[in-house]
């Protein structure tokens, strides 16, 4: 069963990915910002996995 928190995490990842793609294709001036926002995606997923593990232990 998919929980609301799982859907919100996936939405956050999708928004971060779309923001990264948008910044990347804007041009050379925004490549650094795109690379910075690209690091959010694995960070968000890592926190999601961590909280899932903590929830299973309780």
Coordinates of N, CA, C and O in Angstrom, one line a residue:
X1 N 0.8 -1.2 0.0 CA 0.0 0.0 0.0 C 0.9 1.2 0.0 O 1.8 1.4 0.8
X2 N 0.6 2.2 -0.9 CA 1.4 3.4 -1.0 C 0.8 4.4 0.0 O -0.4 4.7 0.0
X3 N 1.7 4.9 0.8 CA 1.3 5.9 1.8 C 1.4 7.3 1.2 O 2.0 7.5 0.2
X4 N 0.7 8.2 1.9 CA 0.8 9.6 1.5 C 2.2 10.2 1.5 O 2.6 10.9 0.6
X5 N 3.0 9.7 2.5 CA 4.3 10.2 2.6 C 5.2 9.7 1.4 O 6.0 10.5 1.0
X6 N 4.9 8.5 1.0 CA 5.6 8.0 -0.2 C 5.3 8.8 -1.5 O 6.2 9.2 -2.2
X7 N 4.1 9.2 -1.6 CA 3.7 10.0 -2.8 C 4.3 11.4 -2.7 O 4.8 11.9 -3.7
X8 N 4.4 12.0 -1.5 CA 5.0 13.3 -1.3 C 6.5 13.3 -1.6 O 7.0 14.2 -2.2
X9 N 7.1 12.2 -1.2 CA 8.6 12.0 -1.5 C 8.8 11.9 -3.0 O 9.7 12.6 -3.5
X10 N 8.0 11.1 -3.6 CA 8.1 11.0 -5.1 C 7.8 12.3 -5.8 O 8.5 12.7 -6.8
X11 N 6.9 13.1 -5.3 CA 6.6 14.4 -5.9 C 7.8 15.4 -5.7 O 8.2 16.1 -6.6
X12 N 8.4 15.3 -4.5 CA 9.6 16.1 -4.2 C 10.8 15.8 -5.1 O 11.4 16.7 -5.7
X13 N 10.9 14.5 -5.4 CA 12.0 14.0 -6.3 C 11.7 14.5 -7.7 O 12.6 15.0 -8.4
X14 N 10.5 14.4 -8.1 CA 10.1 14.8 -9.5 C 10.3 16.3 -9.7 O 10.8 16.7 -10.7
X15 N 9.9 17.1 -8.7 CA 10.1 18.5 -8.8 C 11.6 18.9 -8.8 O 12.0 19.7 -9.6
X16 N 12.4 18.2 -8.0 CA 13.8 18.5 -8.0 C 14.4 18.1 -9.4 O 15.3 18.8 -9.9
X17 N 14.0 17.0 -10.0 CA 14.5 16.5 -11.3 C 14.0 17.5 -12.4 O 14.9 17.9 -13.2
X18 N 12.8 18.0 -12.3 CA 12.3 18.9 -13.3 C 13.1 20.2 -13.2 O 13.4 20.9 -14.2
X19 N 13.3 20.7 -12.0 CA 14.1 21.9 -11.8 C 15.5 21.8 -12.3 O 16.0 22.7 -13.0
X20 N 16.1 20.6 -12.1 CA 17.4 20.4 -12.6 C 17.5 20.4 -14.1 O 18.3 21.1 -14.7
X21 N 16.5 19.7 -14.7 CA 16.5 19.7 -16.2 C 16.2 21.1 -16.7 O 16.9 21.5 -17.7
X22 N 15.3 21.8 -16.1 CA 15.0 23.2 -16.6 C 16.3 24.1 -16.5 O 16.6 24.8 -17.5
X23 N 17.0 24.0 -15.4 CA 18.2 24.9 -15.2 C 19.3 24.4 -16.2 O 20.0 25.3 -16.7
X24 N 19.4 23.1 -16.4 CA 20.5 22.6 -17.2 C 20.3 23.1 -18.7 O 21.3 23.5 -19.3
X25 N 19.1 23.1 -19.2 CA 18.8 23.5 -20.5 C 18.6 25.0 -20.7 O 18.4 25.4 -21.9
X26 N 18.7 25.7 -19.7 CA 18.6 27.2 -19.8 C 19.9 27.8 -20.4 O 19.8 28.8 -21.0
X27 N 21.0 27.1 -20.2 CA 22.3 27.6 -20.8 C 23.4 27.5 -19.9 O 23.3 26.9 -18.8
X28 N 24.6 28.0 -20.3 CA 25.8 27.8 -19.6 C 25.8 28.5 -18.3 O 26.5 28.1 -17.4
X29 N 25.1 29.6 -18.2 CA 25.1 30.4 -16.9 C 24.4 29.6 -15.7 O 24.8 29.9 -14.6
X30 N 23.5 28.7 -16.0 CA 22.8 28.0 -14.9 C 23.2 26.6 -14.7 O 22.6 25.8 -14.0
X31 N 24.3 26.2 -15.3 CA 24.8 24.8 -15.2 C 25.2 24.5 -13.8 O 24.9 23.4 -13.3
X32 N 25.8 25.4 -13.1 CA 26.2 25.2 -11.7 C 25.0 25.0 -10.8 O 25.0 24.2 -9.9
X33 N 23.9 25.8 -11.0 CA 22.7 25.7 -10.2 C 22.0 24.3 -10.5 O 21.5 23.7 -9.6
X34 N 22.1 23.9 -11.8 CA 21.5 22.6 -12.1 C 22.3 21.5 -11.4 O 21.6 20.5 -10.9
X35 N 23.6 21.5 -11.4 CA 24.3 20.5 -10.7 C 24.0 20.5 -9.2 O 24.0 19.4 -8.5
X36 N 23.8 21.7 -8.6 CA 23.5 21.8 -7.2 C 22.1 21.2 -6.9 O 22.0 20.4 -6.0
X37 N 21.2 21.5 -7.7 CA 19.8 20.9 -7.5 C 19.8 19.4 -7.8 O 19.0 18.7 -7.3
X38 N 20.7 19.0 -8.6 CA 20.7 17.5 -8.9 C 21.1 16.7 -7.7 O 20.8 15.5 -7.6
X39 N 21.9 17.3 -6.8 CA 22.3 16.6 -5.6 C 21.2 16.5 -4.6 O 21.3 15.7 -3.7
X40 N 20.1 17.2 -4.8 CA 18.9 17.0 -3.9 C 18.2 15.7 -4.1 O 17.7 15.1 -3.1
X41 N 18.2 15.1 -5.3 CA 17.5 13.9 -5.6 C 18.0 12.7 -4.8 O 17.2 12.1 -4.1
X42 N 19.3 12.4 -4.8 CA 19.7 11.3 -3.9 C 19.6 11.6 -2.5 O 19.3 10.7 -1.7
X43 N 19.7 12.9 -2.1 CA 19.5 13.2 -0.7 C 18.1 13.0 -0.2 O 17.9 12.4 0.9
X44 N 17.1 13.4 -1.0 CA 15.7 13.2 -0.6 C 15.4 11.7 -0.5 O 14.8 11.2 0.4
X45 N 15.9 10.9 -1.5 CA 15.7 9.4 -1.5 C 16.4 8.8 -0.3 O 15.8 7.8 0.3
X46 N 17.6 9.3 0.0 CA 18.3 8.7 1.2 C 17.5 8.9 2.5 O 17.4 8.0 3.3
X47 N 17.0 10.1 2.7 CA 16.2 10.4 3.9 C 14.9 9.6 3.9 O 14.5 9.1 4.9
X48 N 14.3 9.4 2.7 CA 13.1 8.6 2.7 C 13.4 7.1 3.1 O 12.7 6.5 3.9
X49 N 14.5 6.6 2.6 CA 14.9 5.2 3.0 C 15.2 5.2 4.5 O 14.8 4.2 5.2
X50 N 15.9 6.1 5.0 CA 16.2 6.2 6.4 C 15.0 6.2 7.3 O 14.8 5.4 8.2
X51 N 14.0 7.0 6.9 CA 12.8 7.1 7.7 C 12.0 5.8 7.6 O 11.3 5.4 8.5
X52 N 12.0 5.2 6.5 CA 11.3 3.9 6.3 C 11.9 2.8 7.2 O 11.2 2.0 7.8
X53 N 13.3 2.8 7.3 CA 13.9 1.8 8.1 C 13.6 2.1 9.6 O 13.3 1.1 10.4
X54 N 13.6 3.3 10.0 CA 13.3 3.7 11.4 C 11.8 3.3 11.7 O 11.6 2.8 12.8
X55 N 10.9 3.5 10.8 CA 9.5 3.2 11.0 C 9.3 1.7 11.1 O 8.4 1.2 11.9
X56 N 10.1 0.9 10.4 CA 10.0 -0.6 10.5 C 10.5 -1.1 11.8 O 10.0 -2.2 12.3
X57 N 11.4 -0.4 12.5 CA 12.0 -0.9 13.8 C 11.0 -0.7 14.9 O 11.1 -1.4 15.9
X58 N 10.1 0.2 14.8 CA 9.1 0.5 15.9 C 8.0 -0.5 16.0 O 7.5 -1.2 15.2

